[in-house]
Short mmCIF file of C-alpha atoms and ligand atoms in Angstrom, two decimals:
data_model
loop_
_atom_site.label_atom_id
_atom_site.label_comp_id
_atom_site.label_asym_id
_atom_site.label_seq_id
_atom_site.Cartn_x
_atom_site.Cartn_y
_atom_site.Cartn_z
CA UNK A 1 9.15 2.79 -16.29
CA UNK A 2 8.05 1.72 -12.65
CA UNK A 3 4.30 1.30 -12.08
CA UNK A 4 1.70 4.16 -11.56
CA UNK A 5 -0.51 2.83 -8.56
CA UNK A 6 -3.59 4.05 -6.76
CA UNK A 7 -4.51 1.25 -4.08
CA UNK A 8 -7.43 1.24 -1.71
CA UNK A 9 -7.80 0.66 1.63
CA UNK A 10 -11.40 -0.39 2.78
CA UNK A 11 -10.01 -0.69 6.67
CA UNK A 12 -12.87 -2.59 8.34
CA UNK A 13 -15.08 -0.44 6.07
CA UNK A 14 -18.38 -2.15 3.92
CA UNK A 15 -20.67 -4.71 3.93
CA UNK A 16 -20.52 -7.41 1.65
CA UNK A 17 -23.06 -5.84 -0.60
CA UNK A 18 -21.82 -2.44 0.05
CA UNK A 19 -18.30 -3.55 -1.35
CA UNK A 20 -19.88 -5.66 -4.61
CA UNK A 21 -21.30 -2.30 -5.14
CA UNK A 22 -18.52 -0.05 -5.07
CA UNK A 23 -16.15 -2.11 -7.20
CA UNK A 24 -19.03 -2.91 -9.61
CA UNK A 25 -19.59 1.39 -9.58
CA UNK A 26 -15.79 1.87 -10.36
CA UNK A 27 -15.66 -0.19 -12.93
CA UNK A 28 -18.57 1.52 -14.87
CA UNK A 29 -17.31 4.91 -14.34
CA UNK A 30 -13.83 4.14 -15.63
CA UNK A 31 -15.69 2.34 -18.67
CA UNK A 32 -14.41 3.98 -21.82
CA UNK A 33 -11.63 6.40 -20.09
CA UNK A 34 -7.89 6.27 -20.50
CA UNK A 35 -6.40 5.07 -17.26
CA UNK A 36 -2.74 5.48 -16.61
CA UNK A 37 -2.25 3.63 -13.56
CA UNK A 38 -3.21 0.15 -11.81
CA UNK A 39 -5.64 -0.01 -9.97
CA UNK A 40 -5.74 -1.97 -6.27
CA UNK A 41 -8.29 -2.11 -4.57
CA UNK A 42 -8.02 -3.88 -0.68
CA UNK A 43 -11.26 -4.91 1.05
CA UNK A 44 -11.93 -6.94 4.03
CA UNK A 45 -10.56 -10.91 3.96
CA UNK A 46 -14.18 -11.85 4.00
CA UNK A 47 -14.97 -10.13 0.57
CA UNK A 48 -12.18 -11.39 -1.42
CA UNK A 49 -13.15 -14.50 -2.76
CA UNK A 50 -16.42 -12.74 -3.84
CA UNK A 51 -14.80 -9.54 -5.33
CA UNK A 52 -12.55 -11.79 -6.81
CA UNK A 53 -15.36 -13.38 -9.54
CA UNK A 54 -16.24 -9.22 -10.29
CA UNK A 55 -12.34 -8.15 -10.88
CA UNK A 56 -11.41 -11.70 -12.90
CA UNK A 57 -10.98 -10.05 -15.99
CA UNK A 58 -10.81 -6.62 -15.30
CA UNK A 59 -8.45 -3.39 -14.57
CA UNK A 60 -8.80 -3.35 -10.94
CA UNK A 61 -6.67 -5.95 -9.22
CA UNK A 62 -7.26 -7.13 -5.83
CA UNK A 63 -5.22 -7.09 -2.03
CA UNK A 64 -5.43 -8.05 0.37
CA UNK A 65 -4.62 -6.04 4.01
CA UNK A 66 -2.77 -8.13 6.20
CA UNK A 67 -1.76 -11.71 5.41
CA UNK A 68 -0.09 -14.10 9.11
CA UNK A 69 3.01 -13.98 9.95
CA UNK A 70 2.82 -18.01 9.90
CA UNK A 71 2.69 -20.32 6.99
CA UNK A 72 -0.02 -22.74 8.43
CA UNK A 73 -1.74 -24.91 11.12
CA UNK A 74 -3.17 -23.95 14.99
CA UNK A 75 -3.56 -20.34 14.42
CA UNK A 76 -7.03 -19.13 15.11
CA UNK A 77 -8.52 -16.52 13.21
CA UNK A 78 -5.28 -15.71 10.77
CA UNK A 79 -5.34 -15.87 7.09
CA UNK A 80 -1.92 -17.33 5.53
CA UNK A 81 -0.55 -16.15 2.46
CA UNK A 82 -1.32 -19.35 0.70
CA UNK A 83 -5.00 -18.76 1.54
CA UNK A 84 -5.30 -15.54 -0.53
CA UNK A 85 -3.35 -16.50 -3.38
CA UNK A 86 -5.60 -19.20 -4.13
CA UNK A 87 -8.84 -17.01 -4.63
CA UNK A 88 -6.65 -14.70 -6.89
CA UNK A 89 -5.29 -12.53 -4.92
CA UNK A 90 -2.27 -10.51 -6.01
CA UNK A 91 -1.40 -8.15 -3.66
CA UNK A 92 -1.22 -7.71 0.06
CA UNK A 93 -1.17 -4.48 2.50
CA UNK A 94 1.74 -5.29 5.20
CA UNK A 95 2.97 -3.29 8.23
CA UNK A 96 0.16 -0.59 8.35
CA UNK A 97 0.45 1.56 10.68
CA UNK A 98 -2.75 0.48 11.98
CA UNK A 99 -1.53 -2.92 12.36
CA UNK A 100 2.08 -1.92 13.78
CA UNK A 101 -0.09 0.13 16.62
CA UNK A 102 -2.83 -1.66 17.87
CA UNK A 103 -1.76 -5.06 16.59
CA UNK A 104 1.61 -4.95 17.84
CA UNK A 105 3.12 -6.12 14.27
CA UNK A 106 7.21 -5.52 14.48
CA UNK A 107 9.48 -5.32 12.01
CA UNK A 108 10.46 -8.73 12.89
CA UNK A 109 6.99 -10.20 12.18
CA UNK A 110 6.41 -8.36 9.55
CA UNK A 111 9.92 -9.83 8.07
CA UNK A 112 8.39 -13.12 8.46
CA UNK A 113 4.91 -11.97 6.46
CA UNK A 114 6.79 -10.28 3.70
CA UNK A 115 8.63 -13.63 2.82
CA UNK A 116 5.83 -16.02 2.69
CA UNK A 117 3.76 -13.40 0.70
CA UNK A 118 6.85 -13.16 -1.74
CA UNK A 119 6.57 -17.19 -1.60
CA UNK A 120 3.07 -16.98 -2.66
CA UNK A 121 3.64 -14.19 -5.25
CA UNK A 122 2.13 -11.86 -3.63
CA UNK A 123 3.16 -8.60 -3.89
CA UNK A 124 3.83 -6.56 -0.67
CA UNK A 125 2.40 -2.84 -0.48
CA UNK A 126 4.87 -2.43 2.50
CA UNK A 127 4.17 0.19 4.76
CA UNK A 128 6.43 2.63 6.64
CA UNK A 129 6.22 5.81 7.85
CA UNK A 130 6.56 8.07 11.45
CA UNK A 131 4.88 9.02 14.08
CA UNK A 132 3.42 13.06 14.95
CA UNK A 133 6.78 12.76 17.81
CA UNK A 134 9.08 11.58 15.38
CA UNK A 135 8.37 14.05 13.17
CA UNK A 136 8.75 16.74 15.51
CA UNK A 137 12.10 15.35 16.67
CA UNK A 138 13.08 15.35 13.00
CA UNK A 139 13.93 11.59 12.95
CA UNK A 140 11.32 10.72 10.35
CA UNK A 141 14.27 9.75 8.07
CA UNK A 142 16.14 6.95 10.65
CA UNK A 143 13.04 5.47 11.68
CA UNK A 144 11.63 5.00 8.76
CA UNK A 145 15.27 3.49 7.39
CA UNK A 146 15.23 0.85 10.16
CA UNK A 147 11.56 0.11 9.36
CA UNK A 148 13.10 -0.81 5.54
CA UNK A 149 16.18 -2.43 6.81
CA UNK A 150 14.76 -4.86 9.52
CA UNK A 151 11.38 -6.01 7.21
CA UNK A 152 13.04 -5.61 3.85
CA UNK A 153 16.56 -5.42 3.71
CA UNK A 154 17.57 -9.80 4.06
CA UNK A 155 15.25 -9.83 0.59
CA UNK A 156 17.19 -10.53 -2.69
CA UNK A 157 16.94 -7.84 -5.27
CA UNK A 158 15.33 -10.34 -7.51
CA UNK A 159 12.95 -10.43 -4.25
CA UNK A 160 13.13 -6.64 -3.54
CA UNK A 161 11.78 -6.17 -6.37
CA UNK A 162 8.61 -7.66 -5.86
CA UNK A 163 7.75 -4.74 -2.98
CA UNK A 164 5.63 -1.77 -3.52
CA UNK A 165 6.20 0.63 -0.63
CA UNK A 166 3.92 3.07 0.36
CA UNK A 167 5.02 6.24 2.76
CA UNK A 168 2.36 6.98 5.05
CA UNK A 169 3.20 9.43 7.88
CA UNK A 170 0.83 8.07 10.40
CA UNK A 171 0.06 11.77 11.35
CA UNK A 172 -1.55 12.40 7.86
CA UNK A 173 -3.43 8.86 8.29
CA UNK A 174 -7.29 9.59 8.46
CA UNK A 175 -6.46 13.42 10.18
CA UNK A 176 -7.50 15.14 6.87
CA UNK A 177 -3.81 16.27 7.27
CA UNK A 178 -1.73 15.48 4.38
CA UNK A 179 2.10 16.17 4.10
CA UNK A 180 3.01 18.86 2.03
CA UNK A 181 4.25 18.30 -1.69
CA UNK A 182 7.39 19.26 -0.29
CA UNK A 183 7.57 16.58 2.57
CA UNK A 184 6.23 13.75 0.90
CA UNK A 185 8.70 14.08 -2.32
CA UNK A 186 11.84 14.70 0.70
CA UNK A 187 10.92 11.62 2.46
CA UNK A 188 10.19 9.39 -1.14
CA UNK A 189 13.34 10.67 -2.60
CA UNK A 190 15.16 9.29 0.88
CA UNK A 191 13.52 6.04 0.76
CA UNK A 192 14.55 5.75 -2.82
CA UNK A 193 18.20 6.41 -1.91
CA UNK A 194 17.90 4.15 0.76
CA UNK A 195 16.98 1.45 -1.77
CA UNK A 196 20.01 1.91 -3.89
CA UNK A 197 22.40 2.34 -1.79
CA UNK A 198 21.23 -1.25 -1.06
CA UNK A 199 20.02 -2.71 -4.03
CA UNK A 200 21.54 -0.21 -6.77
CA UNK A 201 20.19 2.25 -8.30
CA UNK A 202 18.42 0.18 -11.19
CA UNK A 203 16.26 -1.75 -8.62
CA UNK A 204 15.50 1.37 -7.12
CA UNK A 205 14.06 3.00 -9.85
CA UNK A 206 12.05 -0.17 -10.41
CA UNK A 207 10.59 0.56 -7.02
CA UNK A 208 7.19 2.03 -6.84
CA UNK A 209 7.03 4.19 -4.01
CA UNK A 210 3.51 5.58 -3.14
CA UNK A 211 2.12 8.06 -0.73
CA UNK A 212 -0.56 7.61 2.31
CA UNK A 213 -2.32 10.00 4.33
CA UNK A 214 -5.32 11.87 3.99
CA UNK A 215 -4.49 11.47 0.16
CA UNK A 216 -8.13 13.55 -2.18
CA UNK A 217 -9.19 14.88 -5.28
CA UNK A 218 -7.50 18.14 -4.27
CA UNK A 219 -4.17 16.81 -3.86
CA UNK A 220 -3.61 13.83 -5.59
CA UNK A 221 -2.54 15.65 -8.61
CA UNK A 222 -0.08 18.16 -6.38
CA UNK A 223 1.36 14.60 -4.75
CA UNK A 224 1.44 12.38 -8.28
CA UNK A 225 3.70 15.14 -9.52
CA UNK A 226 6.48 14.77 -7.90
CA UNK A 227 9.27 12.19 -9.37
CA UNK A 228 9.26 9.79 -6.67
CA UNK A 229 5.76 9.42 -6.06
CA UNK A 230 4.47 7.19 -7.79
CA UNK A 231 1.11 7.28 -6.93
CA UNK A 232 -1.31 7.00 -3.23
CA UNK A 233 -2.78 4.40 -0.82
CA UNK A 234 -6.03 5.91 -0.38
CA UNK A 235 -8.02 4.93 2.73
CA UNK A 236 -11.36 7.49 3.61
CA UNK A 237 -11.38 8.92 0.30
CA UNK A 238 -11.34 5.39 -1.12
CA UNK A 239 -14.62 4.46 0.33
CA UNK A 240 -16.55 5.89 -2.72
CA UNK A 241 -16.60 6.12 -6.34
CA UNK A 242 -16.72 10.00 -6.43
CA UNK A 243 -14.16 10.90 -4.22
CA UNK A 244 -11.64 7.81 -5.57
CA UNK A 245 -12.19 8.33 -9.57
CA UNK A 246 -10.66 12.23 -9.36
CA UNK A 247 -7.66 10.32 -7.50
CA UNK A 248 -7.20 7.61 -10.17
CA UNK A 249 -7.58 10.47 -12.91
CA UNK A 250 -5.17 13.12 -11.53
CA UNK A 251 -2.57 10.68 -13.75
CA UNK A 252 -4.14 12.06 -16.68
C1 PEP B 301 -4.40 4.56 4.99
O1 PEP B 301 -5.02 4.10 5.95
O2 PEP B 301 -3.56 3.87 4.42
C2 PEP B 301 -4.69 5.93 4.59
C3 PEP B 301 -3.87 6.53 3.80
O3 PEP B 301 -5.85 6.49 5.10
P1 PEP B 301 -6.43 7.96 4.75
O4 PEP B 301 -6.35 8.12 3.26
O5 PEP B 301 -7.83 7.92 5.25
O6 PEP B 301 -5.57 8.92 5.47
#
């Protein structure tokens, strides 16, 4: 059975106290309730190493968003993957759209990022997904193939399957906007075929594939549904306890 995630993405969202908070919040409301997935939860760099003394021995698990493209040495203001897996760190957010647009992260790069998180066993949340004009030209499918073929594709399968991907159509990113049921399962199911036709099909259904994009209490469980998703990266709706907890719980 392939993991159930929900993961959340802070952005540049929360103070320090603000975060300590939140994950401090979470953790009381899920107190005592059956919860059938794993929980991520992906603040700022800066807030790790604290977070990381509240989530120790706990259900939520901690990531990181972004991680350099470079293993070490003159690199001013990056964070290597080494870095984050020594304040506990277990997972890492890589090739957000975000990043990809106003950070000017290629596949290349993010090729390079991918393997020295995998060398710090980190696990990738690898992002892909289209663009509003690529989804109107109806090549959602090629573009986000290449995305998974020039990052992913020189990975092992032992490697491969290490990766959590997460489908985010960047038009459903923050735009209150969300793909359809419909779309999202299309596009998961094609990533997944994508993945065996690689890997095989037994790596493939190892692969946890989750969705991204305006992802809320009123249609997480509509989204969770379908057999290829396997659960959300949450961004706004992440950003507090009431709006994340109906997310978490639509895997009842
Ligand atoms: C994201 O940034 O990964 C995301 C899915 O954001 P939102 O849920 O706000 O659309």
């Amino acid at each position: 059975m392939r993991e159930k995630i929900v993961a959340s993405n802070w952005k540049m969202n929360k103070t320090l106290y603000e975060g300590l908070n939140l994950v401090r919040d979470l953790q009381m409301a899920m107190n005592g309730k059956t919860i059938n997935c794993n929980i991520i939860v992906c603040p700022p760099f800066i807030h790790l190493a604290s977070l990381a003394t509240l989530t120790f021995s706990g259900i939520v698990r901690l990531g990181a968003q972004n991680c350099s493209d470079k293993a070490s040495g003159a690199y001013t203001g990056e964070v290597s993957a080494a870095m984050l897996a020594s304040v506990g760190i277990h997972y890492v957010i890589l090739g957000h759209s975000e990043r990809r647009a106003y950070y000017g992260e290629t596949n290349a790069m993010l090729k390079e990022k991918v393997k020295l998180a995998l060398n710090h066993v980190l696990q990738p949340i690898f992002c892909i997904g289209e663009v509003l004009a690529e989804r109107e030209a109806g090549i959602q499918k090629e573009v986000v193939e290449k995305q998974i073929r020039e990052s992913l594709f020189d990975l092992s399968a032992k490697e491969f399957g290490n990766i959590v991907l997460a489908y985010e159509p960047v038009w459903a990113i923050g735009t209150g906007k969300t793909a359809t049921s419909e779309q999202a399962q299309e596009m998961h199911a094609f990533i997944r075929a994508t993945i065996a036709d690689k890997y095989g099909s037994a790596v493939a259904e190892e692969t946890s594939i989750l969705y991204g994009g305006s992802c809320n209490a009123g249609n997480a469980k509509e989204l969770f549904t379908n057999p290829d998703v396997d659960g959300g990266l949450i961004g706004g709706a992440s950003l507090a306890v009431e709006t994340l907890l109906p997310i978490i719980e639509a895997f009842s």
